PDB file of C-alpha atoms in Angstrom:
ATOM      1  CA  MET A 124       7.728  37.196  34.614  1.00  0.00           C
ATOM      2  CA  TRP A 125       9.149  40.652  35.385  1.00  0.00           C
ATOM      3  CA  SER A 126       7.345  40.690  38.707  1.00  0.00           C
ATOM      4  CA  ARG A 127       9.042  37.405  39.696  1.00  0.00           C
ATOM      5  CA  ILE A 128      12.470  38.761  38.715  1.00  0.00           C
ATOM      6  CA  PHE A 129      11.810  41.940  40.687  1.00  0.00           C
ATOM      7  CA  LEU A 130      10.593  39.921  43.701  1.00  0.00           C
ATOM      8  CA  CYS A 131      13.729  37.712  43.653  1.00  0.00           C
ATOM      9  CA  PHE A 132      15.949  40.787  43.333  1.00  0.00           C
ATOM     10  CA  PHE A 133      14.146  42.499  46.234  1.00  0.00           C
ATOM     11  CA  ILE A 134      14.447  39.440  48.499  1.00  0.00           C
ATOM     12  CA  CYS A 135      18.170  39.044  47.721  1.00  0.00           C
ATOM     13  CA  CYS A 136      18.871  42.720  48.412  1.00  0.00           C
ATOM     14  CA  THR A 137      16.956  42.597  51.684  1.00  0.00           C
ATOM     15  CA  ALA A 138      18.833  39.475  52.818  1.00  0.00           C
ATOM     16  CA  VAL A 139      22.214  41.044  52.008  1.00  0.00           C
ATOM     17  CA  ALA A 140      21.306  44.266  53.823  1.00  0.00           C
ATOM     18  CA  GLN A 141      20.187  42.373  56.917  1.00  0.00           C
ATOM     19  CA  SER A 142      23.287  40.152  57.008  1.00  0.00           C
ATOM     20  CA  ALA A 143      25.709  43.080  56.807  1.00  0.00           C
ATOM     21  CA  ALA A 144      27.239  43.914  60.178  1.00  0.00           C
ATOM     22  CA  PRO A 145      26.222  47.309  61.552  1.00  0.00           C
ATOM     23  CA  ALA A 146      28.869  50.013  61.244  1.00  0.00           C
ATOM     24  CA  PRO A 147      30.379  50.956  64.586  1.00  0.00           C
ATOM     25  CA  ALA A 148      29.090  54.208  65.996  1.00  0.00           C
ATOM     26  CA  VAL A 149      31.515  56.797  67.275  1.00  0.00           C
ATOM     27  CA  ASP A 150      30.785  56.620  70.982  1.00  0.00           C
ATOM     28  CA  ASP A 151      32.664  55.867  74.203  1.00  0.00           C
ATOM     29  CA  ALA A 152      32.557  52.118  73.466  1.00  0.00           C
ATOM     30  CA  PHE A 153      34.307  52.691  70.109  1.00  0.00           C
ATOM     31  CA  VAL A 154      36.898  54.999  71.733  1.00  0.00           C
ATOM     32  CA  HIS A 155      37.558  52.485  74.546  1.00  0.00           C
ATOM     33  CA  GLN A 156      37.878  49.621  72.042  1.00  0.00           C
ATOM     34  CA  GLN A 157      40.399  51.500  69.878  1.00  0.00           C
ATOM     35  CA  PHE A 158      42.280  53.593  72.485  1.00  0.00           C
ATOM     36  CA  GLY A 159      41.589  52.117  75.934  1.00  0.00           C
ATOM     37  CA  ASP A 160      39.674  53.146  79.043  1.00  0.00           C
ATOM     38  CA  SER A 161      41.810  56.219  79.772  1.00  0.00           C
ATOM     39  CA  CYS A 162      40.186  58.032  76.799  1.00  0.00           C
ATOM     40  CA  ASN A 163      36.583  59.223  76.586  1.00  0.00           C
ATOM     41  CA  LEU A 164      34.699  60.873  73.734  1.00  0.00           C
ATOM     42  CA  GLU A 165      34.200  64.646  74.045  1.00  0.00           C
ATOM     43  CA  PRO A 166      30.580  65.124  72.921  1.00  0.00           C
ATOM     44  CA  LYS A 167      31.091  68.872  72.374  1.00  0.00           C
ATOM     45  CA  TRP A 168      32.903  68.135  69.077  1.00  0.00           C
ATOM     46  CA  LYS A 169      31.647  66.013  66.186  1.00  0.00           C
ATOM     47  CA  PRO A 170      34.026  63.528  64.515  1.00  0.00           C
ATOM     48  CA  ALA A 171      35.422  64.560  61.130  1.00  0.00           C
ATOM     49  CA  THR A 172      36.331  62.212  58.276  1.00  0.00           C
ATOM     50  CA  GLY A 173      38.613  62.423  55.255  1.00  0.00           C
ATOM     51  CA  ASP A 174      41.558  60.683  53.608  1.00  0.00           C
ATOM     52  CA  LEU A 175      44.337  62.036  55.830  1.00  0.00           C
ATOM     53  CA  ASN A 176      47.205  59.828  54.652  1.00  0.00           C
ATOM     54  CA  GLY A 177      46.446  59.843  50.916  1.00  0.00           C
ATOM     55  CA  ASP A 178      45.795  56.123  50.509  1.00  0.00           C
ATOM     56  CA  GLY A 179      42.250  56.550  49.179  1.00  0.00           C
ATOM     57  CA  VAL A 180      40.637  55.117  52.326  1.00  0.00           C
ATOM     58  CA  GLN A 181      38.420  57.104  54.719  1.00  0.00           C
ATOM     59  CA  ASP A 182      40.036  58.092  58.051  1.00  0.00           C
ATOM     60  CA  ILE A 183      38.453  59.701  61.127  1.00  0.00           C
ATOM     61  CA  VAL A 184      39.439  62.395  63.637  1.00  0.00           C
ATOM     62  CA  ILE A 185      37.764  62.315  67.058  1.00  0.00           C
ATOM     63  CA  VAL A 186      38.174  64.854  69.843  1.00  0.00           C
ATOM     64  CA  ALA A 187      38.476  63.058  73.173  1.00  0.00           C
ATOM     65  CA  HIS A 188      39.704  63.491  76.720  1.00  0.00           C
ATOM     66  CA  CYS A 189      42.546  61.177  77.788  1.00  0.00           C
ATOM     67  CA  LYS A 190      43.836  60.973  81.352  1.00  0.00           C
ATOM     68  CA  ASN A 191      47.112  59.355  80.313  1.00  0.00           C
ATOM     69  CA  PRO A 192      47.348  58.387  76.626  1.00  0.00           C
ATOM     70  CA  LEU A 193      50.775  56.769  77.032  1.00  0.00           C
ATOM     71  CA  ILE A 194      49.420  53.960  79.240  1.00  0.00           C
ATOM     72  CA  ASP A 195      47.425  52.054  76.611  1.00  0.00           C
ATOM     73  CA  GLN A 196      49.525  52.668  73.487  1.00  0.00           C
ATOM     74  CA  GLY A 197      51.189  49.243  73.679  1.00  0.00           C
ATOM     75  CA  ASP A 198      47.981  47.279  74.316  1.00  0.00           C
ATOM     76  CA  LYS A 199      45.841  49.190  71.812  1.00  0.00           C
ATOM     77  CA  ASN A 200      48.554  49.560  69.154  1.00  0.00           C
ATOM     78  CA  TYR A 201      48.537  53.331  68.635  1.00  0.00           C
ATOM     79  CA  GLU A 202      51.202  56.027  68.654  1.00  0.00           C
ATOM     80  CA  VAL A 203      51.139  59.169  70.796  1.00  0.00           C
ATOM     81  CA  VAL A 204      52.437  62.164  68.816  1.00  0.00           C
ATOM     82  CA  ASP A 205      53.041  65.842  69.602  1.00  0.00           C
ATOM     83  CA  PRO A 206      53.389  67.695  66.277  1.00  0.00           C
ATOM     84  CA  LEU A 207      52.912  71.127  67.906  1.00  0.00           C
ATOM     85  CA  ASP A 208      55.929  70.862  70.203  1.00  0.00           C
ATOM     86  CA  ALA A 209      57.904  69.062  67.453  1.00  0.00           C
ATOM     87  CA  PHE A 210      57.347  72.131  65.245  1.00  0.00           C
ATOM     88  CA  TYR A 211      58.782  74.354  67.979  1.00  0.00           C
ATOM     89  CA  GLY A 212      61.780  72.104  68.567  1.00  0.00           C
ATOM     90  CA  TYR A 213      61.045  69.189  70.890  1.00  0.00           C
ATOM     91  CA  GLY A 214      58.146  66.785  70.390  1.00  0.00           C
ATOM     92  CA  ASN A 215      58.972  63.718  72.499  1.00  0.00           C
ATOM     93  CA  PRO A 216      55.530  62.804  73.927  1.00  0.00           C
ATOM     94  CA  LYS A 217      57.070  60.965  76.890  1.00  0.00           C
ATOM     95  CA  ILE A 218      58.294  64.341  78.116  1.00  0.00           C
ATOM     96  CA  THR A 219      55.777  66.792  76.629  1.00  0.00           C
ATOM     97  CA  ALA A 220      52.680  64.822  77.749  1.00  0.00           C
ATOM     98  CA  GLY A 221      53.093  65.905  81.360  1.00  0.00           C
ATOM     99  CA  GLY A 222      55.263  68.979  81.394  1.00  0.00           C
ATOM    100  CA  PHE A 223      53.793  70.885  78.446  1.00  0.00           C
ATOM    101  CA  ALA A 224      50.100  70.575  79.369  1.00  0.00           C
ATOM    102  CA  GLN A 225      47.513  73.287  78.691  1.00  0.00           C
ATOM    103  CA  ASP A 226      47.102  76.126  81.173  1.00  0.00           C
ATOM    104  CA  ASP A 227      43.292  76.034  80.955  1.00  0.00           C
ATOM    105  CA  PRO A 228      42.053  73.164  83.169  1.00  0.00           C
ATOM    106  CA  LYS A 229      39.078  72.554  80.823  1.00  0.00           C
ATOM    107  CA  LEU A 230      41.491  71.810  77.964  1.00  0.00           C
ATOM    108  CA  ARG A 231      43.956  69.687  79.915  1.00  0.00           C
ATOM    109  CA  GLY A 232      43.843  66.156  78.513  1.00  0.00           C
ATOM    110  CA  VAL A 233      41.898  67.082  75.352  1.00  0.00           C
ATOM    111  CA  VAL A 234      43.422  65.166  72.432  1.00  0.00           C
ATOM    112  CA  LEU A 235      42.737  64.256  68.828  1.00  0.00           C
ATOM    113  CA  LEU A 236      42.265  60.556  68.124  1.00  0.00           C
ATOM    114  CA  VAL A 237      43.110  59.687  64.523  1.00  0.00           C
ATOM    115  CA  VAL A 238      42.231  56.341  62.954  1.00  0.00           C
ATOM    116  CA  HIS A 239      43.681  55.569  59.511  1.00  0.00           C
ATOM    117  CA  GLY A 240      41.223  53.279  57.808  1.00  0.00           C
ATOM    118  CA  ALA A 241      41.964  49.994  56.075  1.00  0.00           C
ATOM    119  CA  GLY A 242      40.201  48.334  53.170  1.00  0.00           C
ATOM    120  CA  ALA A 243      36.651  49.001  52.035  1.00  0.00           C
ATOM    121  CA  ASP A 244      35.450  49.623  55.615  1.00  0.00           C
ATOM    122  CA  GLY A 245      37.862  52.532  56.119  1.00  0.00           C
ATOM    123  CA  TRP A 246      38.104  53.692  59.748  1.00  0.00           C
ATOM    124  CA  ARG A 247      35.342  51.222  60.688  1.00  0.00           C
ATOM    125  CA  ALA A 248      37.622  48.246  59.913  1.00  0.00           C
ATOM    126  CA  ALA A 249      38.168  45.772  62.740  1.00  0.00           C
ATOM    127  CA  THR A 250      41.921  46.329  62.390  1.00  0.00           C
ATOM    128  CA  PRO A 251      42.715  49.858  61.203  1.00  0.00           C
ATOM    129  CA  GLN A 252      45.897  50.633  59.281  1.00  0.00           C
ATOM    130  CA  ALA A 253      47.230  52.915  62.050  1.00  0.00           C
ATOM    131  CA  LYS A 254      46.039  54.915  65.070  1.00  0.00           C
ATOM    132  CA  PHE A 255      47.402  58.105  66.632  1.00  0.00           C
ATOM    133  CA  VAL A 256      46.733  60.253  69.687  1.00  0.00           C
ATOM    134  CA  VAL A 257      47.697  63.885  69.019  1.00  0.00           C
ATOM    135  CA  ILE A 258      48.439  65.667  72.314  1.00  0.00           C
ATOM    136  CA  ASN A 259      49.024  69.235  73.559  1.00  0.00           C
ATOM    137  CA  LEU A 260      46.531  71.102  71.395  1.00  0.00           C
ATOM    138  CA  ALA A 261      44.166  73.725  72.862  1.00  0.00           C
ATOM    139  CA  VAL A 262      41.220  72.650  70.709  1.00  0.00           C
ATOM    140  CA  LYS A 263      38.408  75.134  70.052  1.00  0.00           C
ATOM    141  CA  THR A 264      37.177  73.832  66.669  1.00  0.00           C
ATOM    142  CA  VAL A 265      38.252  70.967  64.411  1.00  0.00           C
ATOM    143  CA  ALA A 266      37.665  70.452  60.686  1.00  0.00           C
ATOM    144  CA  VAL A 267      39.102  68.196  57.999  1.00  0.00           C
ATOM    145  CA  LYS A 268      39.743  70.031  54.712  1.00  0.00           C
ATOM    146  CA  LYS A 269      42.139  70.176  51.778  1.00  0.00           C
ATOM    147  CA  MET A 270      45.356  72.101  52.288  1.00  0.00           C
ATOM    148  CA  ARG A 271      47.892  73.317  49.744  1.00  0.00           C
ATOM    149  CA  ILE A 272      51.508  72.671  50.707  1.00  0.00           C
ATOM    150  CA  MET A 273      53.475  75.459  49.092  1.00  0.00           C
ATOM    151  CA  LYS A 274      56.945  73.868  49.333  1.00  0.00           C
ATOM    152  CA  LYS A 275      55.827  70.751  47.492  1.00  0.00           C
ATOM    153  CA  LYS A 276      53.215  72.421  45.274  1.00  0.00           C
ATOM    154  CA  LYS A 277      50.629  69.753  46.067  1.00  0.00           C
ATOM    155  CA  SER A 278      47.478  69.453  48.120  1.00  0.00           C
ATOM    156  CA  THR A 279      46.669  67.124  50.946  1.00  0.00           C
ATOM    157  CA  VAL A 280      43.861  66.654  53.412  1.00  0.00           C
ATOM    158  CA  ALA A 281      44.649  68.217  56.786  1.00  0.00           C
ATOM    159  CA  ILE A 282      43.149  68.572  60.240  1.00  0.00           C
ATOM    160  CA  TYR A 283      42.442  72.264  60.833  1.00  0.00           C
ATOM    161  CA  VAL A 284      42.391  73.264  64.494  1.00  0.00           C
ATOM    162  CA  GLU A 285      41.350  76.630  65.825  1.00  0.00           C
ATOM    163  CA  GLU A 286      43.185  76.808  69.122  1.00  0.00           C
ATOM    164  CA  ALA A 287      41.548  78.148  72.271  1.00  0.00           C
ATOM    165  CA  GLY A 288      44.627  80.037  73.495  1.00  0.00           C
ATOM    166  CA  GLY A 289      44.844  83.782  73.949  1.00  0.00           C
ATOM    167  CA  ASP A 290      45.923  84.427  70.343  1.00  0.00           C
ATOM    168  CA  GLN A 291      43.324  81.978  68.911  1.00  0.00           C
ATOM    169  CA  MET A 292      45.882  80.503  66.512  1.00  0.00           C
ATOM    170  CA  THR A 293      44.633  78.437  63.585  1.00  0.00           C
ATOM    171  CA  ALA A 294      46.851  75.549  62.583  1.00  0.00           C
ATOM    172  CA  ALA A 295      46.870  72.591  60.226  1.00  0.00           C
ATOM    173  CA  ILE A 296      48.079  69.126  61.125  1.00  0.00           C
ATOM    174  CA  PHE A 297      48.864  67.004  58.087  1.00  0.00           C
ATOM    175  CA  TRP A 298      50.405  63.647  57.185  1.00  0.00           C
ATOM    176  CA  ASP A 299      53.837  64.016  55.619  1.00  0.00           C
ATOM    177  CA  ARG A 300      56.228  61.135  54.912  1.00  0.00           C
ATOM    178  CA  GLY A 301      54.982  58.858  57.658  1.00  0.00           C
ATOM    179  CA  LYS A 302      54.265  61.331  60.462  1.00  0.00           C
ATOM    180  CA  TYR A 303      51.988  64.182  61.421  1.00  0.00           C
ATOM    181  CA  ARG A 304      53.328  67.716  61.061  1.00  0.00           C
ATOM    182  CA  TYR A 305      52.042  70.965  62.567  1.00  0.00           C
ATOM    183  CA  GLU A 306      51.816  74.124  60.474  1.00  0.00           C
ATOM    184  CA  PRO A 307      50.667  77.392  62.120  1.00  0.00           C
ATOM    185  CA  LEU A 308      48.432  79.391  59.776  1.00  0.00           C
ATOM    186  CA  GLY A 309      47.989  82.600  61.777  1.00  0.00           C
ATOM    187  CA  SER A 310      45.774  83.990  64.484  1.00  0.00           C
ATOM    188  CA  SER A 311      42.156  85.062  64.471  1.00  0.00           C
ATOM    189  CA  MET A 312      41.096  88.397  62.984  1.00  0.00           C
ATOM    190  CA  GLU A 313      38.557  88.875  65.784  1.00  0.00           C
TER     191      GLU A 313
END
C-alpha cells in the first residue's frame, strides 16, 4: 500500500515539474524582450538579485550596454533614470544621457537594468511591476546588499557600485519613496 502511495506521489510531482514553464535565463534574448534591441547584456558582470523596493518580491540588477536607452522606453514600458547627476543637482535623463557621458570609451553606454519583480515569479514574471535603466555610472563592480540609511534609522537593500573613475568612488543606489537615489560612500583605500 505505501509503495502505491509513494508511486502516485512521485508521478504527480514529476508531472507538475515537467509542466512548469522554464524560468527565463538572463541572456541577450531576455534583455531584448524587456528593454529592446538597443541594449545588450554585458557578460563581464553577473546579474545580482534582491528585494530592492521592499515589497517582498525578488528583483534583479543586470549590467548591460545600451546605445540609446531613451528610444525603447515607451515601447518596453521602462523608465530611464540618472540618480548620480540628480544627486549633484540635475538628473534629467533626456539631457544627461548624451551630454554627461563617461570619458572612458569602454564605459560609454554601460547601464544598470533593474527589473522589479511581480508576484511569486519575481523578476521572471511575464509582466514585471516596474523596469528602470540607470545611466551615467562608471561601473567597475556591482553588488546588491543591505544598507543602513542613517537619516531614517532603517535598512534597505541597495545596489552597491564601485565606480571605475580616477577616484574609484563607491556608491549606493537605493529605492526611496518611488525613485532611485544615489549616495556616495567614499573612495577606495587603494
